[in-house]
mmCIF file with all atom_site columns, C-alpha atoms in Angstrom:
data_model
loop_
_atom_site.group_PDB
_atom_site.id
_atom_site.type_symbol
_atom_site.label_atom_id
_atom_site.label_alt_id
_atom_site.label_comp_id
_atom_site.label_asym_id
_atom_site.label_entity_id
_atom_site.label_seq_id
_atom_site.pdbx_PDB_ins_code
_atom_site.Cartn_x
_atom_site.Cartn_y
_atom_site.Cartn_z
_atom_site.occupancy
_atom_site.B_iso_or_equiv
_atom_site.pdbx_formal_charge
_atom_site.auth_seq_id
_atom_site.auth_comp_id
_atom_site.auth_asym_id
_atom_site.auth_atom_id
_atom_site.pdbx_PDB_model_num
ATOM 1   C CA . VAL A 1 1   ? 95.163  86.836 117.589 1.00 0.00 ? 81  VAL A CA 1
ATOM 2   C CA . VAL A 1 2   ? 92.974  88.787 120.017 1.00 0.00 ? 82  VAL A CA 1
ATOM 3   C CA . THR A 1 3   ? 90.065  90.686 118.475 1.00 0.00 ? 83  THR A CA 1
ATOM 4   C CA . TYR A 1 4   ? 87.618  93.193 119.996 1.00 0.00 ? 84  TYR A CA 1
ATOM 5   C CA . GLY A 1 5   ? 85.319  94.922 117.543 1.00 0.00 ? 85  GLY A CA 1
ATOM 6   C CA . ASP A 1 6   ? 87.468  96.251 114.716 1.00 0.00 ? 86  ASP A CA 1
ATOM 7   C CA . LYS A 1 7   ? 90.664  96.190 116.800 1.00 0.00 ? 87  LYS A CA 1
ATOM 8   C CA . SER A 1 8   ? 93.036  93.197 116.996 1.00 0.00 ? 88  SER A CA 1
ATOM 9   C CA . PHE A 1 9   ? 96.569  92.278 117.980 1.00 0.00 ? 89  PHE A CA 1
ATOM 10  C CA . GLU A 1 10  ? 98.778  89.184 117.980 1.00 0.00 ? 90  GLU A CA 1
ATOM 11  C CA . VAL A 1 11  ? 100.460 87.527 120.915 1.00 0.00 ? 91  VAL A CA 1
ATOM 12  C CA . ALA A 1 12  ? 103.294 85.050 120.444 1.00 0.00 ? 92  ALA A CA 1
ATOM 13  C CA . VAL A 1 13  ? 103.798 82.498 123.209 1.00 0.00 ? 93  VAL A CA 1
ATOM 14  C CA . LYS A 1 14  ? 107.061 80.561 123.331 1.00 0.00 ? 94  LYS A CA 1
ATOM 15  C CA . GLN A 1 15  ? 107.663 77.662 125.669 1.00 0.00 ? 95  GLN A CA 1
ATOM 16  C CA . ALA A 1 16  ? 110.889 75.807 126.276 1.00 0.00 ? 96  ALA A CA 1
ATOM 17  C CA . ALA A 1 17  ? 110.805 72.235 125.031 1.00 0.00 ? 97  ALA A CA 1
ATOM 18  C CA . LYS A 1 18  ? 110.470 69.483 127.657 1.00 0.00 ? 98  LYS A CA 1
ATOM 19  C CA . GLN A 1 19  ? 113.406 67.137 127.979 1.00 0.00 ? 99  GLN A CA 1
ATOM 20  C CA . ASN A 1 20  ? 111.042 64.171 127.913 1.00 0.00 ? 100 ASN A CA 1
ATOM 21  C CA . ASP A 1 21  ? 107.363 63.448 128.365 1.00 0.00 ? 101 ASP A CA 1
ATOM 22  C CA . GLN A 1 22  ? 107.764 62.023 131.868 1.00 0.00 ? 102 GLN A CA 1
ATOM 23  C CA . PRO A 1 23  ? 107.238 64.205 134.936 1.00 0.00 ? 103 PRO A CA 1
ATOM 24  C CA . GLU A 1 24  ? 110.183 64.453 137.297 1.00 0.00 ? 104 GLU A CA 1
ATOM 25  C CA . PRO A 1 25  ? 109.827 61.898 140.093 1.00 0.00 ? 105 PRO A CA 1
ATOM 26  C CA . PRO A 1 26  ? 110.050 63.232 143.634 1.00 0.00 ? 106 PRO A CA 1
ATOM 27  C CA . THR A 1 27  ? 113.574 63.054 145.008 1.00 0.00 ? 107 THR A CA 1
ATOM 28  C CA . GLY A 1 28  ? 112.417 62.323 148.525 1.00 0.00 ? 108 GLY A CA 1
ATOM 29  C CA . VAL A 1 29  ? 109.562 62.380 151.006 1.00 0.00 ? 109 VAL A CA 1
ATOM 30  C CA . ASN A 1 30  ? 109.833 63.696 154.566 1.00 0.00 ? 110 ASN A CA 1
ATOM 31  C CA . PHE A 1 31  ? 107.047 62.522 156.870 1.00 0.00 ? 111 PHE A CA 1
ATOM 32  C CA . GLU A 1 32  ? 106.606 63.426 160.521 1.00 0.00 ? 112 GLU A CA 1
ATOM 33  C CA . ALA A 1 33  ? 104.568 60.661 162.146 1.00 0.00 ? 113 ALA A CA 1
ATOM 34  C CA . LYS A 1 34  ? 102.096 61.707 164.833 1.00 0.00 ? 114 LYS A CA 1
ATOM 35  C CA . HIS A 1 35  ? 101.424 58.145 166.051 1.00 0.00 ? 115 HIS A CA 1
ATOM 36  C CA . PHE A 1 36  ? 103.625 55.133 166.806 1.00 0.00 ? 116 PHE A CA 1
ATOM 37  C CA . TYR A 1 37  ? 101.772 51.892 167.547 1.00 0.00 ? 117 TYR A CA 1
ATOM 38  C CA . GLY A 1 38  ? 103.251 48.433 167.803 1.00 0.00 ? 118 GLY A CA 1
ATOM 39  C CA . GLU A 1 39  ? 102.742 44.788 168.620 1.00 0.00 ? 119 GLU A CA 1
ATOM 40  C CA . TYR A 1 40  ? 105.361 42.733 170.445 1.00 0.00 ? 120 TYR A CA 1
ATOM 41  C CA . TYR A 1 41  ? 105.500 38.983 169.748 1.00 0.00 ? 121 TYR A CA 1
ATOM 42  C CA . GLY A 1 42  ? 108.605 38.084 171.746 1.00 0.00 ? 122 GLY A CA 1
ATOM 43  C CA . ASP A 1 43  ? 110.462 35.223 170.090 1.00 0.00 ? 123 ASP A CA 1
ATOM 44  C CA . GLU A 1 44  ? 107.331 33.398 168.894 1.00 0.00 ? 124 GLU A CA 1
ATOM 45  C CA . TYR A 1 45  ? 108.417 33.715 165.233 1.00 0.00 ? 125 TYR A CA 1
ATOM 46  C CA . SER A 1 46  ? 112.162 34.099 165.760 1.00 0.00 ? 126 SER A CA 1
ATOM 47  C CA . PRO A 1 47  ? 113.666 31.945 168.553 1.00 0.00 ? 127 PRO A CA 1
ATOM 48  C CA . GLY A 1 48  ? 115.922 34.047 170.797 1.00 0.00 ? 128 GLY A CA 1
ATOM 49  C CA . VAL A 1 49  ? 115.135 37.281 168.909 1.00 0.00 ? 129 VAL A CA 1
ATOM 50  C CA . GLY A 1 50  ? 112.390 39.787 169.746 1.00 0.00 ? 130 GLY A CA 1
ATOM 51  C CA . ASN A 1 51  ? 109.810 40.577 167.043 1.00 0.00 ? 131 ASN A CA 1
ATOM 52  C CA . TYR A 1 52  ? 108.423 44.127 167.137 1.00 0.00 ? 132 TYR A CA 1
ATOM 53  C CA . TYR A 1 53  ? 105.813 44.986 164.502 1.00 0.00 ? 133 TYR A CA 1
ATOM 54  C CA . MET A 1 54  ? 105.220 48.718 164.344 1.00 0.00 ? 134 MET A CA 1
ATOM 55  C CA . ALA A 1 55  ? 103.254 51.369 162.462 1.00 0.00 ? 135 ALA A CA 1
ATOM 56  C CA . LEU A 1 56  ? 104.255 55.008 162.089 1.00 0.00 ? 136 LEU A CA 1
ATOM 57  C CA . SER A 1 57  ? 101.355 57.152 160.868 1.00 0.00 ? 137 SER A CA 1
ATOM 58  C CA . ASP A 1 58  ? 99.653  60.506 160.770 1.00 0.00 ? 138 ASP A CA 1
ATOM 59  C CA . LEU A 1 59  ? 96.226  59.320 162.003 1.00 0.00 ? 139 LEU A CA 1
ATOM 60  C CA . GLY A 1 60  ? 96.939  56.318 164.240 1.00 0.00 ? 140 GLY A CA 1
ATOM 61  C CA . ILE A 1 61  ? 95.144  52.991 164.515 1.00 0.00 ? 141 ILE A CA 1
ATOM 62  C CA . SER A 1 62  ? 91.479  52.458 165.464 1.00 0.00 ? 142 SER A CA 1
ATOM 63  C CA . GLU A 1 63  ? 90.503  50.535 168.600 1.00 0.00 ? 143 GLU A CA 1
ATOM 64  C CA . ASP A 1 64  ? 89.842  47.560 166.299 1.00 0.00 ? 144 ASP A CA 1
ATOM 65  C CA . GLY A 1 65  ? 93.420  47.723 164.984 1.00 0.00 ? 145 GLY A CA 1
ATOM 66  C CA . TYR A 1 66  ? 92.622  49.199 161.568 1.00 0.00 ? 146 TYR A CA 1
ATOM 67  C CA . ALA A 1 67  ? 94.042  52.149 159.650 1.00 0.00 ? 147 ALA A CA 1
ATOM 68  C CA . TYR A 1 68  ? 91.896  55.248 159.243 1.00 0.00 ? 148 TYR A CA 1
ATOM 69  C CA . PRO A 1 69  ? 90.703  56.484 155.826 1.00 0.00 ? 149 PRO A CA 1
ATOM 70  C CA . GLY A 1 70  ? 92.847  59.377 154.612 1.00 0.00 ? 150 GLY A CA 1
ATOM 71  C CA . GLY A 1 71  ? 95.906  58.203 156.538 1.00 0.00 ? 151 GLY A CA 1
ATOM 72  C CA . SER A 1 72  ? 99.470  57.284 155.638 1.00 0.00 ? 152 SER A CA 1
ATOM 73  C CA . TYR A 1 73  ? 101.055 54.250 157.319 1.00 0.00 ? 153 TYR A CA 1
ATOM 74  C CA . TYR A 1 74  ? 104.634 52.999 157.379 1.00 0.00 ? 154 TYR A CA 1
ATOM 75  C CA . TYR A 1 75  ? 104.785 49.441 158.760 1.00 0.00 ? 155 TYR A CA 1
ATOM 76  C CA . VAL A 1 76  ? 108.053 47.928 159.979 1.00 0.00 ? 156 VAL A CA 1
ATOM 77  C CA . ASP A 1 77  ? 108.616 44.256 160.878 1.00 0.00 ? 157 ASP A CA 1
ATOM 78  C CA . LEU A 1 78  ? 111.549 44.573 163.252 1.00 0.00 ? 158 LEU A CA 1
ATOM 79  C CA . TYR A 1 79  ? 113.833 41.979 164.870 1.00 0.00 ? 159 TYR A CA 1
ATOM 80  C CA . GLY A 1 80  ? 115.976 42.937 167.837 1.00 0.00 ? 160 GLY A CA 1
ATOM 81  C CA . PRO A 1 81  ? 116.976 41.928 171.356 1.00 0.00 ? 161 PRO A CA 1
ATOM 82  C CA . LEU A 1 82  ? 114.202 40.422 173.447 1.00 0.00 ? 162 LEU A CA 1
ATOM 83  C CA . PHE A 1 83  ? 112.434 42.932 175.681 1.00 0.00 ? 163 PHE A CA 1
ATOM 84  C CA . ASP A 1 84  ? 113.599 42.161 179.210 1.00 0.00 ? 164 ASP A CA 1
ATOM 85  C CA . GLY A 1 85  ? 112.411 45.228 181.058 1.00 0.00 ? 165 GLY A CA 1
ATOM 86  C CA . GLU A 1 86  ? 109.352 45.760 183.161 1.00 0.00 ? 166 GLU A CA 1
ATOM 87  C CA . GLY A 1 87  ? 106.485 48.038 182.293 1.00 0.00 ? 167 GLY A CA 1
ATOM 88  C CA . ASP A 1 88  ? 105.866 49.481 178.863 1.00 0.00 ? 168 ASP A CA 1
ATOM 89  C CA . ILE A 1 89  ? 107.534 47.688 175.958 1.00 0.00 ? 169 ILE A CA 1
ATOM 90  C CA . THR A 1 90  ? 110.024 49.781 174.003 1.00 0.00 ? 170 THR A CA 1
ATOM 91  C CA . VAL A 1 91  ? 112.095 49.002 170.925 1.00 0.00 ? 171 VAL A CA 1
ATOM 92  C CA . PRO A 1 92  ? 115.772 48.498 171.860 1.00 0.00 ? 172 PRO A CA 1
ATOM 93  C CA . VAL A 1 93  ? 117.989 51.453 170.969 1.00 0.00 ? 173 VAL A CA 1
ATOM 94  C CA . GLY A 1 94  ? 120.183 50.798 167.921 1.00 0.00 ? 174 GLY A CA 1
ATOM 95  C CA . THR A 1 95  ? 120.269 50.645 164.130 1.00 0.00 ? 175 THR A CA 1
ATOM 96  C CA . TYR A 1 96  ? 118.229 48.088 162.203 1.00 0.00 ? 176 TYR A CA 1
ATOM 97  C CA . THR A 1 97  ? 118.859 47.311 158.518 1.00 0.00 ? 177 THR A CA 1
ATOM 98  C CA . PHE A 1 98  ? 116.682 45.862 155.756 1.00 0.00 ? 178 PHE A CA 1
ATOM 99  C CA . ASP A 1 99  ? 116.883 42.095 155.276 1.00 0.00 ? 179 ASP A CA 1
ATOM 100 C CA . ALA A 1 100 ? 115.442 41.078 151.889 1.00 0.00 ? 180 ALA A CA 1
ATOM 101 C CA . ASN A 1 101 ? 115.822 37.402 152.899 1.00 0.00 ? 181 ASN A CA 1
ATOM 102 C CA . ASP A 1 102 ? 113.585 37.729 155.994 1.00 0.00 ? 182 ASP A CA 1
ATOM 103 C CA . SER A 1 103 ? 116.077 35.819 158.138 1.00 0.00 ? 183 SER A CA 1
ATOM 104 C CA . CYS A 1 104 ? 114.496 37.183 161.373 1.00 0.00 ? 184 CYS A CA 1
ATOM 105 C CA . SER A 1 105 ? 118.020 37.943 162.586 1.00 0.00 ? 185 SER A CA 1
ATOM 106 C CA . GLU A 1 106 ? 118.672 40.417 165.360 1.00 0.00 ? 186 GLU A CA 1
ATOM 107 C CA . TRP A 1 107 ? 118.998 44.095 164.261 1.00 0.00 ? 187 TRP A CA 1
ATOM 108 C CA . THR A 1 108 ? 117.103 43.559 160.986 1.00 0.00 ? 188 THR A CA 1
ATOM 109 C CA . ILE A 1 109 ? 113.953 44.797 159.263 1.00 0.00 ? 189 ILE A CA 1
ATOM 110 C CA . GLY A 1 110 ? 112.031 41.925 157.682 1.00 0.00 ? 190 GLY A CA 1
ATOM 111 C CA . ALA A 1 111 ? 111.010 42.491 154.059 1.00 0.00 ? 191 ALA A CA 1
ATOM 112 C CA . GLY A 1 112 ? 107.758 40.534 153.987 1.00 0.00 ? 192 GLY A CA 1
ATOM 113 C CA . TYR A 1 113 ? 105.640 42.722 156.266 1.00 0.00 ? 193 TYR A CA 1
ATOM 114 C CA . SER A 1 114 ? 107.473 46.052 155.994 1.00 0.00 ? 194 SER A CA 1
ATOM 115 C CA . LEU A 1 115 ? 105.456 48.283 153.691 1.00 0.00 ? 195 LEU A CA 1
ATOM 116 C CA . TYR A 1 116 ? 103.783 51.609 153.045 1.00 0.00 ? 196 TYR A CA 1
ATOM 117 C CA . ILE A 1 117 ? 100.051 52.149 152.602 1.00 0.00 ? 197 ILE A CA 1
ATOM 118 C CA . ALA A 1 118 ? 98.221  55.433 152.014 1.00 0.00 ? 198 ALA A CA 1
ATOM 119 C CA . TRP A 1 119 ? 94.423  55.480 152.064 1.00 0.00 ? 199 TRP A CA 1
ATOM 120 C CA . ASP A 1 120 ? 92.021  57.918 150.425 1.00 0.00 ? 200 ASP A CA 1
ATOM 121 C CA . GLU A 1 121 ? 89.050  59.367 152.338 1.00 0.00 ? 201 GLU A CA 1
ATOM 122 C CA . ASN A 1 122 ? 86.898  56.357 151.313 1.00 0.00 ? 202 ASN A CA 1
ATOM 123 C CA . GLY A 1 123 ? 89.386  53.810 152.652 1.00 0.00 ? 203 GLY A CA 1
ATOM 124 C CA . ASN A 1 124 ? 90.764  52.784 149.244 1.00 0.00 ? 204 ASN A CA 1
ATOM 125 C CA . SER A 1 125 ? 94.492  52.284 148.788 1.00 0.00 ? 205 SER A CA 1
ATOM 126 C CA . LEU A 1 126 ? 96.066  55.153 146.842 1.00 0.00 ? 206 LEU A CA 1
ATOM 127 C CA . ALA A 1 127 ? 98.651  52.758 145.398 1.00 0.00 ? 207 ALA A CA 1
ATOM 128 C CA . GLY A 1 128 ? 96.011  50.959 143.359 1.00 0.00 ? 208 GLY A CA 1
ATOM 129 C CA . GLU A 1 129 ? 97.058  47.826 145.184 1.00 0.00 ? 209 GLU A CA 1
ATOM 130 C CA . ASP A 1 130 ? 97.215  46.818 148.812 1.00 0.00 ? 210 ASP A CA 1
ATOM 131 C CA . CYS A 1 131 ? 100.670 48.165 149.616 1.00 0.00 ? 211 CYS A CA 1
ATOM 132 C CA . LEU A 1 132 ? 104.061 49.359 148.447 1.00 0.00 ? 212 LEU A CA 1
ATOM 133 C CA . PRO A 1 133 ? 106.937 47.266 149.841 1.00 0.00 ? 213 PRO A CA 1
ATOM 134 C CA . TYR A 1 134 ? 110.319 48.656 150.837 1.00 0.00 ? 214 TYR A CA 1
ATOM 135 C CA . THR A 1 135 ? 113.290 47.785 148.651 1.00 0.00 ? 215 THR A CA 1
ATOM 136 C CA . ALA A 1 136 ? 115.768 49.175 151.192 1.00 0.00 ? 216 ALA A CA 1
ATOM 137 C CA . ALA A 1 137 ? 115.395 50.523 154.719 1.00 0.00 ? 217 ALA A CA 1
ATOM 138 C CA . THR A 1 138 ? 117.199 51.557 157.885 1.00 0.00 ? 218 THR A CA 1
ATOM 139 C CA . LEU A 1 139 ? 115.594 52.288 161.239 1.00 0.00 ? 219 LEU A CA 1
ATOM 140 C CA . VAL A 1 140 ? 117.527 54.235 163.863 1.00 0.00 ? 220 VAL A CA 1
ATOM 141 C CA . VAL A 1 141 ? 116.076 54.046 167.375 1.00 0.00 ? 221 VAL A CA 1
ATOM 142 C CA . THR A 1 142 ? 117.323 56.506 169.990 1.00 0.00 ? 222 THR A CA 1
ATOM 143 C CA . GLU A 1 143 ? 116.223 57.275 173.535 1.00 0.00 ? 223 GLU A CA 1
ATOM 144 C CA . SER A 1 144 ? 114.088 60.128 172.173 1.00 0.00 ? 224 SER A CA 1
ATOM 145 C CA . GLY A 1 145 ? 112.495 58.642 169.026 1.00 0.00 ? 225 GLY A CA 1
ATOM 146 C CA . VAL A 1 146 ? 112.875 56.793 165.744 1.00 0.00 ? 226 VAL A CA 1
ATOM 147 C CA . THR A 1 147 ? 113.902 57.636 162.176 1.00 0.00 ? 227 THR A CA 1
ATOM 148 C CA . LEU A 1 148 ? 112.968 55.317 159.334 1.00 0.00 ? 228 LEU A CA 1
ATOM 149 C CA . THR A 1 149 ? 114.633 55.786 155.960 1.00 0.00 ? 229 THR A CA 1
ATOM 150 C CA . ALA A 1 150 ? 112.995 53.540 153.366 1.00 0.00 ? 230 ALA A CA 1
ATOM 151 C CA . THR A 1 151 ? 113.130 53.294 149.586 1.00 0.00 ? 231 THR A CA 1
ATOM 152 C CA . ILE A 1 152 ? 109.618 52.852 148.233 1.00 0.00 ? 232 ILE A CA 1
ATOM 153 C CA . ASP A 1 153 ? 108.941 52.618 144.510 1.00 0.00 ? 233 ASP A CA 1
ATOM 154 C CA . GLY A 1 154 ? 112.337 54.212 143.836 1.00 0.00 ? 234 GLY A CA 1
ATOM 155 C CA . VAL A 1 155 ? 111.766 57.189 146.169 1.00 0.00 ? 235 VAL A CA 1
ATOM 156 C CA . GLU A 1 156 ? 113.514 57.669 149.516 1.00 0.00 ? 236 GLU A CA 1
ATOM 157 C CA . HIS A 1 157 ? 111.099 58.317 152.395 1.00 0.00 ? 237 HIS A CA 1
ATOM 158 C CA . THR A 1 158 ? 112.360 59.672 155.726 1.00 0.00 ? 238 THR A CA 1
ATOM 159 C CA . VAL A 1 159 ? 109.894 59.142 158.570 1.00 0.00 ? 239 VAL A CA 1
ATOM 160 C CA . THR A 1 160 ? 110.483 60.587 162.026 1.00 0.00 ? 240 THR A CA 1
ATOM 161 C CA . TYR A 1 161 ? 108.704 60.192 165.345 1.00 0.00 ? 241 TYR A CA 1
ATOM 162 C CA . GLU A 1 162 ? 109.584 61.717 168.698 1.00 0.00 ? 242 GLU A CA 1
ATOM 163 C CA . GLY A 1 163 ? 108.690 59.470 171.631 1.00 0.00 ? 243 GLY A CA 1
ATOM 164 C CA . LYS A 1 164 ? 108.613 55.801 172.591 1.00 0.00 ? 244 LYS A CA 1
ATOM 165 C CA . GLY A 1 165 ? 105.465 54.452 170.948 1.00 0.00 ? 245 GLY A CA 1
ATOM 166 C CA . GLU A 1 166 ? 102.797 52.201 172.428 1.00 0.00 ? 246 GLU A CA 1
ATOM 167 C CA . PHE A 1 167 ? 103.095 48.415 172.158 1.00 0.00 ? 247 PHE A CA 1
ATOM 168 C CA . VAL A 1 168 ? 100.579 45.661 172.806 1.00 0.00 ? 248 VAL A CA 1
ATOM 169 C CA . ASP A 1 169 ? 102.215 42.563 174.304 1.00 0.00 ? 249 ASP A CA 1
ATOM 170 C CA . TYR A 1 170 ? 101.259 39.401 172.383 1.00 0.00 ? 250 TYR A CA 1
ATOM 171 C CA . THR A 1 171 ? 103.690 37.065 174.126 1.00 0.00 ? 251 THR A CA 1
ATOM 172 C CA . ALA A 1 172 ? 102.392 33.919 175.814 1.00 0.00 ? 252 ALA A CA 1
ATOM 173 C CA . ASN A 1 173 ? 103.169 35.402 179.246 1.00 0.00 ? 253 ASN A CA 1
ATOM 174 C CA . ALA A 1 174 ? 101.081 38.546 178.700 1.00 0.00 ? 254 ALA A CA 1
#
């Protein structure tokens, strides 16, 4: 009932019933990374197989190797052919698949260090914990960029980056 002075009127509001009390979860996340940073360990942890640890993010990594507050970071622990080129290290072109057993086998994504972290403006994790691990993932590397498709907390995330990325060489010969 709306009243103004001696005048009044009624308004009826009808709302459709909710199916349940839970909000609809997102069906997917598309993220265009602006930065691609990595560390190359050669076969230090995986004899005969190259270990590429990489981060795809919107804000990049500080000079000290830390994530920036307010950023989103997709980390991938990747195992592929050893880098045998000269010059800048690049991830070998191909398709890498999630390995929940962390076998460190060629063409796999290790489960233990592959994760997603988003930080608020104060540098606190938005997940309420340190990270959200992947439960499934595929990384496709082409000559022009990378596409990561990862399932995180039941939601499929598709992360793209155009370019080669920058790797720091941590092999004994560096």
